[in-house]
Amino acid sequence: MTAVDEYRVADADAGPYAVTVGPDGALWYTMVHAGRIGRLVPAGDGPTSVALSPGSGPTAITAGPDGALWCTEYAAHRIGRIGTDGAVTEFPVPTPECGPYGIVAGPDGALWFTESAADRIGRITPDGTVTEHPLPVAGGFPAAITAGGDGALWFALNRADAIGRLTTDGAFTLHPLPTAGAAPVGITAGTGGVVWCTEIGAGRLARIDPDRRITEYPLPDPAGRPHAVTVDAAGTPWFTEWAGNRIGRLAADGTTTSYDLRTPGAEPHGLTVCPDGNVWAALEIGALARVTP
């Protein structure tokens, strides 16, 4: 039987938003309203956190190629680096008011991030050197980003109802989603060159195959507002439903299994899979949720 547990890691106003597994095996998560980065060892002594600059608005977080954690600072228009020792370095992005949102370690030893308010994809090296690539579409609002199995970067274009692909040498390709109003947000690389994304506006998951064929999977609750998506070791996608207050799993045959969160209105956003197979999600009410399959 699947167990769903919740762990209080901050006060209700801190706003845990994204979570990832760090190089030290701990869970690291952003607290978007508190301007802090939290750390939790599930079997440890409890959560700890480090402060970013005031008003930073940390959003997405990922493990970097240099053994540190990297996050986007949406409100401060910076990229943050957090060492596992708690040391913080913050790097400005050249384009002002750019609104960095998603971030991922790329195949080239750099971090790649979306600039949601500036229609750009940015690249930052571990030493803080930033380059930017303007999108070929205006007003697309690039959201989450992932490193695909094909060596390119894939990202969700929330307001363009499309998925973008960017090679490391700067070539863009756009793939429109079949459903109008899909409004993709979350995106992740699956197995075998597959890419998955959430359609928060349409209540669906979409799968993009290596041949660029797109298949959409309607979820049982069309109003569930699927937000983030990740895959487990078997390539099975897991996702959060913000309005539905649950975590879901999509089987290979297209059927969905849902796991209701214990706290009403928990506002689940980002999620990650640990090496032990447990799935963890950030709850904006000040907690992390664990699903033990």
XYZ file of C-alpha atoms in Angstrom:
293
model
C 0.000 0.000 0.000
C 1.292 3.445 -0.925
C 1.948 5.815 1.962
C 1.743 9.607 1.742
C 3.496 11.559 4.500
C 4.035 15.271 5.044
C 7.023 16.880 6.773
C 6.812 20.427 8.076
C 9.970 22.244 6.932
C 9.022 25.928 7.247
C 6.233 28.205 8.363
C 3.160 28.533 6.183
C 4.352 31.802 4.653
C 7.730 30.509 3.428
C 6.357 28.906 0.277
C 8.392 25.767 -0.590
C 8.172 25.689 -4.387
C 10.733 23.332 -5.953
C 12.769 20.415 -4.626
C 15.698 18.362 -5.888
C 18.171 15.768 -4.648
C 21.550 17.312 -3.940
C 24.990 15.786 -4.538
C 25.124 15.121 -0.789
C 22.000 12.934 -0.940
C 19.868 15.490 0.913
C 16.707 17.176 -0.331
C 17.208 20.829 -1.241
C 14.229 23.086 -1.824
C 13.409 26.704 -2.600
C 11.296 28.864 -0.302
C 10.016 31.432 -2.748
C 8.413 33.820 -0.246
C 11.060 33.542 2.470
C 14.035 34.012 0.161
C 15.750 30.929 1.544
C 17.036 27.553 0.383
C 16.165 24.633 2.639
C 17.870 21.300 3.192
C 16.342 18.141 4.633
C 17.879 14.751 5.308
C 14.811 12.519 5.678
C 16.409 10.422 8.424
C 18.323 13.346 9.905
C 17.785 15.894 12.657
C 15.350 18.180 10.838
C 15.423 20.929 8.228
C 18.049 23.644 7.952
C 18.189 26.595 5.577
C 20.397 29.356 4.203
C 19.335 32.879 3.264
C 19.647 34.479 -0.139
C 19.545 38.249 -0.632
C 16.275 39.855 0.496
C 13.522 39.866 -2.121
C 15.175 37.182 -4.225
C 12.170 34.918 -4.829
C 14.009 31.613 -5.387
C 11.958 29.435 -7.713
C 13.507 26.378 -9.402
C 16.540 24.466 -8.126
C 18.855 21.819 -9.553
C 22.104 20.061 -8.754
C 24.960 21.532 -10.755
C 28.000 19.921 -12.388
C 30.272 21.510 -9.777
C 28.847 19.754 -6.713
C 26.683 22.726 -5.715
C 22.989 23.600 -5.957
C 21.825 26.243 -8.423
C 18.556 28.159 -8.315
C 16.710 30.865 -10.191
C 15.875 34.075 -8.338
C 12.711 35.153 -10.108
C 12.145 38.394 -8.213
C 15.777 39.537 -8.136
C 16.604 38.479 -11.722
C 19.658 36.529 -10.617
C 20.996 32.992 -10.555
C 22.047 31.643 -7.162
C 24.722 29.079 -6.326
C 24.532 27.319 -2.952
C 27.402 25.099 -1.862
C 26.631 22.062 0.240
C 28.502 23.919 2.988
C 25.894 26.694 2.819
C 28.037 29.260 0.987
C 25.908 31.453 -1.316
C 26.976 33.270 -4.482
C 24.507 35.228 -6.614
C 25.042 36.160 -10.263
C 23.080 38.902 -12.070
C 21.587 38.185 -15.483
C 22.484 40.790 -18.140
C 18.893 41.392 -19.285
C 17.044 43.459 -16.650
C 13.686 42.343 -15.280
C 14.081 38.976 -17.030
C 12.332 36.787 -14.434
C 14.473 33.601 -14.359
C 12.213 30.600 -13.729
C 13.392 27.098 -14.723
C 16.971 25.812 -14.459
C 18.758 22.574 -15.328
C 22.297 21.233 -15.668
C 23.057 20.947 -19.364
C 25.130 18.395 -21.279
C 27.953 20.917 -21.748
C 28.953 21.470 -18.129
C 26.889 24.671 -17.777
C 23.503 25.524 -16.265
C 20.655 26.534 -18.593
C 17.716 28.620 -17.432
C 14.577 30.252 -18.788
C 13.935 33.991 -18.670
C 10.166 33.997 -18.477
C 9.709 37.763 -18.711
C 12.315 38.352 -21.421
C 11.675 35.574 -23.974
C 15.187 34.232 -23.643
C 17.050 31.092 -22.642
C 20.162 31.762 -20.575
C 23.330 29.784 -20.005
C 25.624 30.223 -17.007
C 28.947 28.520 -16.444
C 30.044 27.472 -12.948
C 32.248 30.576 -12.790
C 29.223 32.838 -13.400
C 29.635 33.735 -17.085
C 26.179 34.284 -18.623
C 25.148 34.162 -22.273
C 21.591 34.580 -23.554
C 19.632 33.253 -26.536
C 16.560 35.270 -27.649
C 13.558 33.086 -28.470
C 12.102 33.101 -31.995
C 8.653 33.893 -30.546
C 7.466 36.855 -28.476
C 5.410 36.557 -25.296
C 5.861 32.808 -24.984
C 6.695 32.851 -21.250
C 9.305 30.054 -21.097
C 8.749 28.093 -17.880
C 10.489 24.838 -16.864
C 13.497 23.475 -18.773
C 15.111 20.048 -18.994
C 18.131 18.405 -20.628
C 16.911 15.906 -23.197
C 18.458 12.600 -24.092
C 19.322 14.020 -27.513
C 21.843 16.483 -26.074
C 19.526 19.495 -26.462
C 17.594 21.635 -23.990
C 13.785 21.360 -23.986
C 11.498 23.930 -22.386
C 7.809 24.709 -21.922
C 6.384 27.821 -23.586
C 3.425 28.485 -21.340
C 1.686 31.242 -23.302
C 2.575 29.912 -26.751
C 1.076 26.433 -26.127
C 4.308 24.918 -27.394
C 7.444 23.042 -26.427
C 10.786 24.502 -27.466
C 14.060 22.781 -28.243
C 17.444 24.514 -28.162
C 20.749 22.985 -29.170
C 23.869 23.968 -27.265
C 25.050 25.902 -30.328
C 21.934 28.096 -30.253
C 19.501 26.589 -32.799
C 15.803 26.727 -31.839
C 12.895 24.506 -32.893
C 9.297 24.997 -31.701
C 6.739 22.189 -31.398
C 3.120 23.372 -30.988
C 0.943 21.263 -28.696
C -2.256 19.869 -30.237
C -4.601 21.406 -27.640
C -5.280 25.129 -27.603
C -4.906 26.607 -24.134
C -2.611 23.778 -22.999
C -0.360 26.270 -21.159
C 2.569 23.899 -20.454
C 4.616 24.546 -17.313
C 6.541 21.482 -16.126
C 8.855 19.470 -18.360
C 11.241 16.567 -17.845
C 13.338 14.160 -19.864
C 12.139 10.562 -19.805
C 13.822 7.402 -21.023
C 14.639 6.593 -24.634
C 14.727 10.212 -25.754
C 11.152 10.922 -24.624
C 10.187 14.309 -23.137
C 7.143 14.796 -20.878
C 5.347 18.032 -20.050
C 2.325 19.117 -18.025
C -0.529 21.064 -19.596
C -1.805 23.100 -16.670
C -4.490 24.778 -18.746
C -5.887 21.598 -20.305
C -5.499 19.108 -17.449
C -3.249 16.789 -19.455
C 0.222 15.338 -19.743
C 1.946 15.383 -23.121
C 4.635 13.039 -24.383
C 7.047 14.090 -27.124
C 8.748 11.137 -28.807
C 12.152 11.283 -30.505
C 10.409 11.513 -33.895
C 8.645 14.657 -32.545
C 5.251 12.930 -32.427
C 3.165 14.387 -29.576
C 0.664 12.313 -27.599
C -1.616 13.885 -24.993
C -3.042 12.068 -21.970
C -6.166 13.638 -20.428
C -6.140 13.333 -16.625
C -9.222 12.216 -14.676
C -9.706 15.728 -13.267
C -9.630 18.266 -16.133
C -9.453 21.072 -13.556
C -6.610 19.532 -11.539
C -4.000 22.010 -12.855
C -0.994 19.674 -13.346
C 2.110 21.705 -12.594
C 5.436 19.852 -12.353
C 6.535 16.492 -13.747
C 9.453 14.113 -13.198
C 10.172 10.470 -13.996
C 11.243 7.547 -11.853
C 13.932 4.978 -12.640
C 11.522 3.044 -14.836
C 10.679 6.128 -16.882
C 7.202 6.470 -15.365
C 6.062 10.104 -15.102
C 4.942 11.526 -11.759
C 3.258 14.899 -11.517
C 1.691 17.344 -9.091
C -1.844 18.669 -9.444
C -1.942 22.075 -7.832
C -5.727 22.527 -7.764
C -6.410 18.835 -7.217
C -4.178 18.713 -4.100
C -2.567 15.447 -5.105
C 0.386 13.706 -6.694
C -0.247 11.485 -9.696
C 1.464 8.748 -11.672
C 0.808 7.868 -15.306
C 1.227 4.192 -16.221
C 2.419 2.969 -19.607
C -1.152 2.074 -20.591
C -2.308 5.643 -19.962
C -4.081 4.985 -16.672
C -3.513 7.363 -13.774
C -3.048 6.642 -10.091
C -3.612 9.567 -7.743
C -2.371 10.093 -4.191
C -4.284 12.665 -2.186
C -2.300 14.922 0.122
C -3.261 14.923 3.781
C -3.512 18.690 4.208
C -6.285 20.439 2.255
C -5.065 23.236 0.011
C -1.425 22.125 0.285
C -0.501 23.692 -3.084
C 1.924 21.063 -4.450
C 4.411 22.353 -7.006
C 7.849 20.890 -7.818
C 8.757 17.264 -7.213
C 11.697 14.880 -7.462
C 12.447 11.160 -7.167
C 15.057 9.958 -4.669
C 17.418 7.036 -5.341
C 15.311 4.896 -2.972
C 12.297 5.346 -5.260
C 10.369 7.680 -2.958
C 8.778 10.717 -4.589
C 9.009 14.082 -2.827
C 6.996 17.214 -3.606
C 7.236 20.789 -2.346
C 4.044 22.063 -0.723
C 3.657 25.817 -0.582
C 2.001 25.564 2.845
C 5.466 25.003 4.357
C 5.984 21.268 3.964
C 7.440 18.506 1.825
C 5.334 15.470 0.948
C 6.725 11.969 0.475
C 5.004 9.272 -1.551
C 6.383 5.820 -0.811
C 5.290 3.499 -3.626
